[in-house]
PDB file of C-alpha atoms in Angstrom:
ATOM      1  CA  ASP A   1      35.290 -69.412  31.410  1.00 47.00           C
ATOM      2  CA  ALA A   2      38.926 -69.129  33.013  1.00 48.00           C
ATOM      3  CA  LYS A   3      39.308 -71.479  35.821  1.00 81.00           C
ATOM      4  CA  THR A   4      41.793 -69.286  37.463  1.00 90.00           C
ATOM      5  CA  THR A   5      41.782 -65.948  39.708  1.00 92.00           C
ATOM      6  CA  GLN A   6      44.375 -63.464  39.569  1.00 95.00           C
ATOM      7  CA  PRO A   7      44.767 -59.979  40.978  1.00 96.00           C
ATOM      8  CA  PRO A   8      44.658 -57.474  37.942  1.00 95.00           C
ATOM      9  CA  SER A   9      47.882 -55.498  38.870  1.00 96.00           C
ATOM     10  CA  MET A  10      50.915 -55.734  41.031  1.00 97.00           C
ATOM     11  CA  ASP A  11      54.078 -53.559  41.680  1.00 97.00           C
ATOM     12  CA  CYS A  12      57.409 -54.730  42.666  1.00 96.00           C
ATOM     13  CA  ALA A  13      60.634 -52.949  43.102  1.00 97.00           C
ATOM     14  CA  GLU A  14      63.475 -53.702  40.860  1.00 97.00           C
ATOM     15  CA  GLY A  15      65.997 -56.224  42.325  1.00 96.00           C
ATOM     16  CA  ARG A  16      63.461 -57.726  44.683  1.00 97.00           C
ATOM     17  CA  ALA A  17      61.267 -60.849  44.386  1.00 97.00           C
ATOM     18  CA  ALA A  18      58.050 -60.749  42.717  1.00 97.00           C
ATOM     19  CA  ASN A  19      55.199 -63.082  44.042  1.00 98.00           C
ATOM     20  CA  LEU A  20      52.314 -63.410  41.821  1.00 97.00           C
ATOM     21  CA  PRO A  21      49.372 -65.401  43.249  1.00 97.00           C
ATOM     22  CA  CYS A  22      46.854 -67.479  41.436  1.00 95.00           C
ATOM     23  CA  ASN A  23      43.771 -69.179  42.740  1.00 94.00           C
ATOM     24  CA  HIS A  24      42.416 -72.272  40.924  1.00 91.00           C
ATOM     25  CA  SER A  25      40.094 -73.948  43.533  1.00 89.00           C
ATOM     26  CA  THR A  26      38.375 -76.095  41.056  1.00 85.00           C
ATOM     27  CA  ILE A  27      41.368 -77.688  39.781  1.00 86.00           C
ATOM     28  CA  SER A  28      41.369 -81.596  38.766  1.00 81.00           C
ATOM     29  CA  GLY A  29      43.973 -83.971  39.968  1.00 80.00           C
ATOM     30  CA  ASN A  30      45.327 -84.425  36.515  1.00 79.00           C
ATOM     31  CA  GLU A  31      45.182 -80.817  35.431  1.00 83.00           C
ATOM     32  CA  TYR A  32      48.462 -78.811  35.114  1.00 86.00           C
ATOM     33  CA  VAL A  33      49.079 -75.192  36.247  1.00 90.00           C
ATOM     34  CA  TYR A  34      50.899 -73.304  33.549  1.00 91.00           C
ATOM     35  CA  TRP A  35      52.362 -69.798  33.655  1.00 94.00           C
ATOM     36  CA  TYR A  36      52.970 -67.514  30.594  1.00 94.00           C
ATOM     37  CA  ARG A  37      53.791 -63.966  30.359  1.00 95.00           C
ATOM     38  CA  GLN A  38      52.923 -61.279  27.715  1.00 94.00           C
ATOM     39  CA  ILE A  39      54.914 -58.030  26.932  1.00 92.00           C
ATOM     40  CA  HIS A  40      52.724 -55.630  24.983  1.00 83.00           C
ATOM     41  CA  SER A  41      51.655 -56.632  21.494  1.00 80.00           C
ATOM     42  CA  GLN A  42      53.886 -59.720  21.567  1.00 88.00           C
ATOM     43  CA  GLY A  43      53.184 -63.555  21.598  1.00 90.00           C
ATOM     44  CA  PRO A  44      52.974 -65.006  25.185  1.00 91.00           C
ATOM     45  CA  GLN A  45      56.090 -66.446  26.420  1.00 92.00           C
ATOM     46  CA  TYR A  46      56.199 -69.647  28.397  1.00 90.00           C
ATOM     47  CA  ILE A  47      57.596 -69.447  31.997  1.00 94.00           C
ATOM     48  CA  ILE A  48      56.857 -72.756  33.933  1.00 93.00           C
ATOM     49  CA  HIS A  49      54.436 -75.385  34.703  1.00 90.00           C
ATOM     50  CA  GLY A  50      53.809 -78.000  37.453  1.00 90.00           C
ATOM     51  CA  LEU A  51      51.298 -80.619  38.572  1.00 88.00           C
ATOM     52  CA  LYS A  52      52.038 -81.016  42.431  1.00 89.00           C
ATOM     53  CA  ASN A  53      55.443 -80.446  43.260  1.00 88.00           C
ATOM     54  CA  ASN A  54      57.287 -77.130  43.407  1.00 93.00           C
ATOM     55  CA  GLU A  55      59.172 -76.517  40.142  1.00 95.00           C
ATOM     56  CA  THR A  56      62.121 -74.065  39.357  1.00 96.00           C
ATOM     57  CA  ASN A  57      63.714 -73.040  36.267  1.00 94.00           C
ATOM     58  CA  GLU A  58      66.088 -70.465  35.002  1.00 94.00           C
ATOM     59  CA  MET A  59      63.233 -67.888  34.643  1.00 93.00           C
ATOM     60  CA  ALA A  60      61.217 -68.499  37.759  1.00 97.00           C
ATOM     61  CA  SER A  61      59.916 -70.835  40.634  1.00 97.00           C
ATOM     62  CA  LEU A  62      56.365 -72.156  41.089  1.00 97.00           C
ATOM     63  CA  ILE A  63      54.959 -73.068  44.483  1.00 97.00           C
ATOM     64  CA  ILE A  64      51.966 -75.012  44.484  1.00 95.00           C
ATOM     65  CA  THR A  65      50.057 -75.581  47.762  1.00 95.00           C
ATOM     66  CA  GLU A  66      49.294 -78.890  48.976  1.00 93.00           C
ATOM     67  CA  ASP A  67      45.759 -78.925  48.188  1.00 93.00           C
ATOM     68  CA  ARG A  68      46.730 -77.697  44.857  1.00 92.00           C
ATOM     69  CA  LYS A  69      43.967 -74.900  44.991  1.00 92.00           C
ATOM     70  CA  SER A  70      46.297 -72.112  44.447  1.00 94.00           C
ATOM     71  CA  SER A  71      49.834 -71.414  43.326  1.00 96.00           C
ATOM     72  CA  THR A  72      52.554 -68.645  43.371  1.00 97.00           C
ATOM     73  CA  LEU A  73      54.981 -67.843  40.705  1.00 98.00           C
ATOM     74  CA  ILE A  74      58.216 -66.246  42.045  1.00 98.00           C
ATOM     75  CA  LEU A  75      60.616 -64.083  40.129  1.00 97.00           C
ATOM     76  CA  PRO A  76      63.572 -64.172  42.305  1.00 96.00           C
ATOM     77  CA  HIS A  77      65.225 -60.912  41.011  1.00 95.00           C
ATOM     78  CA  ALA A  78      62.739 -58.776  39.243  1.00 96.00           C
ATOM     79  CA  THR A  79      64.049 -56.366  36.409  1.00 96.00           C
ATOM     80  CA  LEU A  80      62.468 -53.740  34.401  1.00 96.00           C
ATOM     81  CA  ARG A  81      62.251 -56.249  31.683  1.00 95.00           C
ATOM     82  CA  ASP A  82      60.001 -58.455  33.506  1.00 96.00           C
ATOM     83  CA  THR A  83      57.052 -55.721  33.448  1.00 97.00           C
ATOM     84  CA  ALA A  84      54.448 -57.626  31.658  1.00 97.00           C
ATOM     85  CA  VAL A  85      50.970 -59.358  31.828  1.00 95.00           C
ATOM     86  CA  TYR A  86      51.523 -62.835  33.826  1.00 97.00           C
ATOM     87  CA  TYR A  87      48.835 -65.403  33.009  1.00 94.00           C
ATOM     88  CA  CYS A  88      48.195 -68.342  35.311  1.00 94.00           C
ATOM     89  CA  ILE A  89      46.539 -71.223  33.302  1.00 89.00           C
ATOM     90  CA  VAL A  90      44.943 -74.421  34.248  1.00 86.00           C
ATOM     91  CA  ARG A  91      45.244 -77.067  31.322  1.00 78.00           C
ATOM     92  CA  VAL A  92      41.678 -78.382  30.944  1.00 69.00           C
ATOM     93  CA  ALA A  93      41.379 -82.249  31.045  1.00 62.00           C
ATOM     94  CA  PRO A  94      40.676 -84.159  28.923  1.00 59.00           C
ATOM     95  CA  THR A  95      41.236 -81.826  25.742  1.00 60.00           C
ATOM     96  CA  GLY A  96      44.068 -80.145  27.333  1.00 62.00           C
ATOM     97  CA  LYS A  97      42.945 -76.681  26.304  1.00 68.00           C
ATOM     98  CA  LEU A  98      44.708 -73.831  27.846  1.00 76.00           C
ATOM     99  CA  ILE A  99      42.095 -71.391  28.948  1.00 75.00           C
ATOM    100  CA  PHE A 100      43.521 -67.737  29.511  1.00 80.00           C
ATOM    101  CA  GLY A 101      42.165 -65.318  31.853  1.00 79.00           C
ATOM    102  CA  GLN A 102      42.768 -61.683  32.244  1.00 82.00           C
ATOM    103  CA  GLY A 103      46.011 -62.056  33.965  1.00 92.00           C
ATOM    104  CA  THR A 104      48.024 -59.857  36.364  1.00 96.00           C
ATOM    105  CA  THR A 105      49.881 -56.749  34.982  1.00 96.00           C
ATOM    106  CA  LEU A 106      53.190 -56.626  36.877  1.00 97.00           C
ATOM    107  CA  GLN A 107      54.938 -53.291  37.027  1.00 97.00           C
ATOM    108  CA  VAL A 108      58.604 -53.475  38.117  1.00 97.00           C
ATOM    109  CA  LYS A 109      59.652 -50.041  39.273  1.00 96.00           C
ATOM    110  CA  PRO A 110      63.169 -48.726  39.596  1.00 95.00           C
TER     111      PRO A 110
ATOM    112  CA  ASP B   1      66.198 -70.992  13.658  1.00 63.00           C
ATOM    113  CA  GLY B   2      63.195 -72.759  14.689  1.00 70.00           C
ATOM    114  CA  GLY B   3      60.018 -70.922  15.584  1.00 91.00           C
ATOM    115  CA  ILE B   4      56.541 -69.891  14.456  1.00 94.00           C
ATOM    116  CA  THR B   5      56.020 -67.347  11.765  1.00 95.00           C
ATOM    117  CA  GLN B   6      52.735 -65.300  11.383  1.00 97.00           C
ATOM    118  CA  SER B   7      52.024 -63.026   8.531  1.00 96.00           C
ATOM    119  CA  PRO B   8      50.945 -60.422   7.808  1.00 95.00           C
ATOM    120  CA  LYS B   9      51.975 -58.542  11.281  1.00 94.00           C
ATOM    121  CA  TYR B  10      49.305 -55.638  10.198  1.00 95.00           C
ATOM    122  CA  LEU B  11      46.250 -56.259   8.027  1.00 94.00           C
ATOM    123  CA  PHE B  12      43.422 -53.825   7.151  1.00 93.00           C
ATOM    124  CA  ARG B  13      40.274 -55.120   5.390  1.00 90.00           C
ATOM    125  CA  LYS B  14      36.875 -53.638   4.515  1.00 90.00           C
ATOM    126  CA  GLU B  15      33.717 -54.856   6.060  1.00 88.00           C
ATOM    127  CA  GLY B  16      32.359 -58.022   4.063  1.00 87.00           C
ATOM    128  CA  GLN B  17      35.644 -59.243   2.846  1.00 91.00           C
ATOM    129  CA  ASN B  18      37.271 -62.439   3.817  1.00 93.00           C
ATOM    130  CA  VAL B  19      41.006 -62.258   4.792  1.00 95.00           C
ATOM    131  CA  THR B  20      43.448 -65.241   5.538  1.00 96.00           C
ATOM    132  CA  LEU B  21      46.194 -65.055   8.211  1.00 97.00           C
ATOM    133  CA  SER B  22      49.083 -67.240   7.685  1.00 98.00           C
ATOM    134  CA  CYS B  23      50.801 -69.404  10.510  1.00 98.00           C
ATOM    135  CA  GLU B  24      53.939 -71.668   9.598  1.00 97.00           C
ATOM    136  CA  GLN B  25      55.953 -73.340  12.034  1.00 97.00           C
ATOM    137  CA  ASN B  26      59.279 -75.343  11.735  1.00 95.00           C
ATOM    138  CA  LEU B  27      59.503 -76.802  14.943  1.00 92.00           C
ATOM    139  CA  ASN B  28      57.836 -80.263  13.704  1.00 91.00           C
ATOM    140  CA  HIS B  29      54.914 -79.851  16.348  1.00 89.00           C
ATOM    141  CA  ASP B  30      52.084 -81.913  15.930  1.00 87.00           C
ATOM    142  CA  ALA B  31      49.533 -79.513  17.233  1.00 88.00           C
ATOM    143  CA  MET B  32      48.668 -75.814  16.232  1.00 91.00           C
ATOM    144  CA  TYR B  33      46.262 -73.312  17.677  1.00 92.00           C
ATOM    145  CA  TRP B  34      44.545 -70.126  16.911  1.00 95.00           C
ATOM    146  CA  TYR B  35      43.632 -67.462  19.652  1.00 94.00           C
ATOM    147  CA  ARG B  36      42.108 -64.208  19.503  1.00 95.00           C
ATOM    148  CA  GLN B  37      42.985 -61.201  21.834  1.00 93.00           C
ATOM    149  CA  ASP B  38      41.147 -58.135  22.266  1.00 92.00           C
ATOM    150  CA  PRO B  39      42.521 -54.926  24.007  1.00 85.00           C
ATOM    151  CA  GLY B  40      43.025 -55.432  27.658  1.00 80.00           C
ATOM    152  CA  GLN B  41      41.759 -59.257  27.661  1.00 82.00           C
ATOM    153  CA  GLY B  42      43.196 -62.521  27.760  1.00 84.00           C
ATOM    154  CA  LEU B  43      43.362 -64.936  24.945  1.00 88.00           C
ATOM    155  CA  ARG B  44      40.391 -67.012  23.540  1.00 91.00           C
ATOM    156  CA  LEU B  45      40.762 -70.111  21.598  1.00 90.00           C
ATOM    157  CA  ILE B  46      39.329 -69.938  18.004  1.00 95.00           C
ATOM    158  CA  TYR B  47      40.452 -73.549  16.650  1.00 94.00           C
ATOM    159  CA  TYR B  48      42.954 -76.065  17.253  1.00 91.00           C
ATOM    160  CA  SER B  49      44.496 -79.001  15.317  1.00 91.00           C
ATOM    161  CA  GLN B  50      46.243 -81.803  16.899  1.00 86.00           C
ATOM    162  CA  ILE B  51      47.072 -83.670  13.541  1.00 88.00           C
ATOM    163  CA  VAL B  52      47.195 -83.169   9.866  1.00 93.00           C
ATOM    164  CA  ASN B  53      43.728 -82.943   8.083  1.00 95.00           C
ATOM    165  CA  ASP B  54      42.091 -82.852  11.486  1.00 93.00           C
ATOM    166  CA  PHE B  55      40.729 -79.788  13.593  1.00 94.00           C
ATOM    167  CA  GLN B  56      38.464 -78.896  16.310  1.00 92.00           C
ATOM    168  CA  LYS B  57      36.368 -75.824  17.194  1.00 94.00           C
ATOM    169  CA  GLY B  58      37.421 -73.669  20.151  1.00 91.00           C
ATOM    170  CA  ASP B  59      35.503 -71.487  22.185  1.00 89.00           C
ATOM    171  CA  ILE B  60      34.674 -68.725  19.577  1.00 94.00           C
ATOM    172  CA  ALA B  61      34.954 -70.500  16.219  1.00 96.00           C
ATOM    173  CA  GLU B  62      32.008 -68.672  14.673  1.00 96.00           C
ATOM    174  CA  GLY B  63      32.947 -66.678  11.645  1.00 96.00           C
ATOM    175  CA  TYR B  64      36.295 -68.344  11.316  1.00 97.00           C
ATOM    176  CA  SER B  65      37.505 -71.172   9.424  1.00 97.00           C
ATOM    177  CA  VAL B  66      40.882 -73.289   9.319  1.00 98.00           C
ATOM    178  CA  SER B  67      42.520 -75.901   7.341  1.00 97.00           C
ATOM    179  CA  ARG B  68      45.490 -78.272   8.175  1.00 97.00           C
ATOM    180  CA  GLU B  69      46.730 -79.730   4.863  1.00 97.00           C
ATOM    181  CA  LYS B  70      50.395 -79.824   5.990  1.00 96.00           C
ATOM    182  CA  LYS B  71      52.040 -80.209   9.585  1.00 96.00           C
ATOM    183  CA  GLU B  72      53.891 -76.992   9.556  1.00 97.00           C
ATOM    184  CA  SER B  73      50.950 -74.818   8.221  1.00 98.00           C
ATOM    185  CA  PHE B  74      47.556 -73.809   9.892  1.00 98.00           C
ATOM    186  CA  PRO B  75      46.104 -70.889   8.215  1.00 98.00           C
ATOM    187  CA  LEU B  76      43.130 -68.924   9.522  1.00 98.00           C
ATOM    188  CA  THR B  77      40.236 -67.370   7.366  1.00 97.00           C
ATOM    189  CA  VAL B  78      38.442 -64.679   9.043  1.00 96.00           C
ATOM    190  CA  THR B  79      35.303 -64.581   7.081  1.00 93.00           C
ATOM    191  CA  SER B  80      32.481 -61.742   6.643  1.00 88.00           C
ATOM    192  CA  ALA B  81      30.269 -63.582   8.969  1.00 86.00           C
ATOM    193  CA  GLN B  82      32.563 -62.720  11.975  1.00 88.00           C
ATOM    194  CA  LYS B  83      30.738 -59.803  13.533  1.00 87.00           C
ATOM    195  CA  ASN B  84      33.570 -58.163  15.334  1.00 90.00           C
ATOM    196  CA  PRO B  85      36.934 -59.131  13.449  1.00 93.00           C
ATOM    197  CA  THR B  86      39.216 -56.337  14.644  1.00 95.00           C
ATOM    198  CA  ALA B  87      41.687 -58.037  17.163  1.00 95.00           C
ATOM    199  CA  PHE B  88      45.157 -59.387  17.729  1.00 95.00           C
ATOM    200  CA  TYR B  89      45.419 -62.948  16.428  1.00 97.00           C
ATOM    201  CA  LEU B  90      47.909 -65.399  18.053  1.00 95.00           C
ATOM    202  CA  CYS B  91      49.082 -68.721  16.486  1.00 96.00           C
ATOM    203  CA  ALA B  92      50.609 -71.299  18.499  1.00 92.00           C
ATOM    204  CA  SER B  93      52.042 -74.865  18.427  1.00 90.00           C
ATOM    205  CA  SER B  94      52.977 -77.762  20.784  1.00 85.00           C
ATOM    206  CA  HIS B  95      55.138 -80.623  20.558  1.00 76.00           C
ATOM    207  CA  ARG B  96      52.441 -82.925  21.694  1.00 64.00           C
ATOM    208  CA  GLY B  97      48.540 -82.567  21.336  1.00 53.00           C
ATOM    209  CA  LEU B  98      46.391 -80.841  23.908  1.00 52.00           C
ATOM    210  CA  ALA B  99      46.021 -83.754  26.041  1.00 50.00           C
ATOM    211  CA  GLY B 100      49.822 -84.314  26.551  1.00 49.00           C
ATOM    212  CA  ASN B 101      51.368 -83.836  29.603  1.00 47.00           C
ATOM    213  CA  THR B 102      54.161 -81.503  28.363  1.00 52.00           C
ATOM    214  CA  GLY B 103      52.414 -79.509  25.510  1.00 63.00           C
ATOM    215  CA  GLU B 104      54.210 -76.222  26.101  1.00 78.00           C
ATOM    216  CA  LEU B 105      52.877 -73.784  23.595  1.00 83.00           C
ATOM    217  CA  PHE B 106      55.083 -71.783  21.468  1.00 88.00           C
ATOM    218  CA  PHE B 107      53.570 -68.593  20.121  1.00 91.00           C
ATOM    219  CA  GLY B 108      54.015 -66.443  17.062  1.00 94.00           C
ATOM    220  CA  GLU B 109      54.508 -62.684  17.192  1.00 93.00           C
ATOM    221  CA  GLY B 110      50.857 -62.277  16.244  1.00 95.00           C
ATOM    222  CA  SER B 111      48.740 -60.537  13.407  1.00 96.00           C
ATOM    223  CA  ARG B 112      46.896 -57.269  14.064  1.00 95.00           C
ATOM    224  CA  LEU B 113      43.713 -57.178  12.048  1.00 95.00           C
ATOM    225  CA  THR B 114      41.587 -54.060  11.792  1.00 94.00           C
ATOM    226  CA  VAL B 115      38.430 -53.743   9.767  1.00 91.00           C
ATOM    227  CA  LEU B 116      37.702 -50.412   8.127  1.00 86.00           C
TER     228      LEU B 116
END
């Protein structure tokens, strides 16, 4: 079973920041949090990952709480092309498997 | 350009037939994976391989088989024993094995199998 909990859907206005929450209360100390997104009928696209510290790249920022039990993916200026299903995934130790849940469907509206 | 190629993109088969889905990568990745996705659902891991000539069952391996004779190829066979084979199948690869710290997965565009 997936080890993460995400809201099934969210809306965001175009140009605003999209903040997607994820709970992973059973995460272990050596497990990473990964975020992927999937546009309909395409392969998932990697966004970002982190262990303890906050991370930022050209696509998004990842904020991980100090106790590591939850995280937030931030898309700073959402566009219509960011409409997709966003998956928060904990990398399972020791095998390192990525277990996908059902994700959050983000709808960016004009 | 480097990437992962899955074929065919769409496939139809009759009940009782085996079918093989192709997955090729030229990223020089060690590890390769097969996932299945049903409508409105997340991805479920079928099989994975961290090295040539070795592979492991994922969470839903029953009714499927794989081989890893070459580093760049990881074909998946959906056998007649798979009771509900209609699904979207995704192949992925990563630079390091599953236990690596930076094993970002790169996905192919998927193969949609429909059993008639």
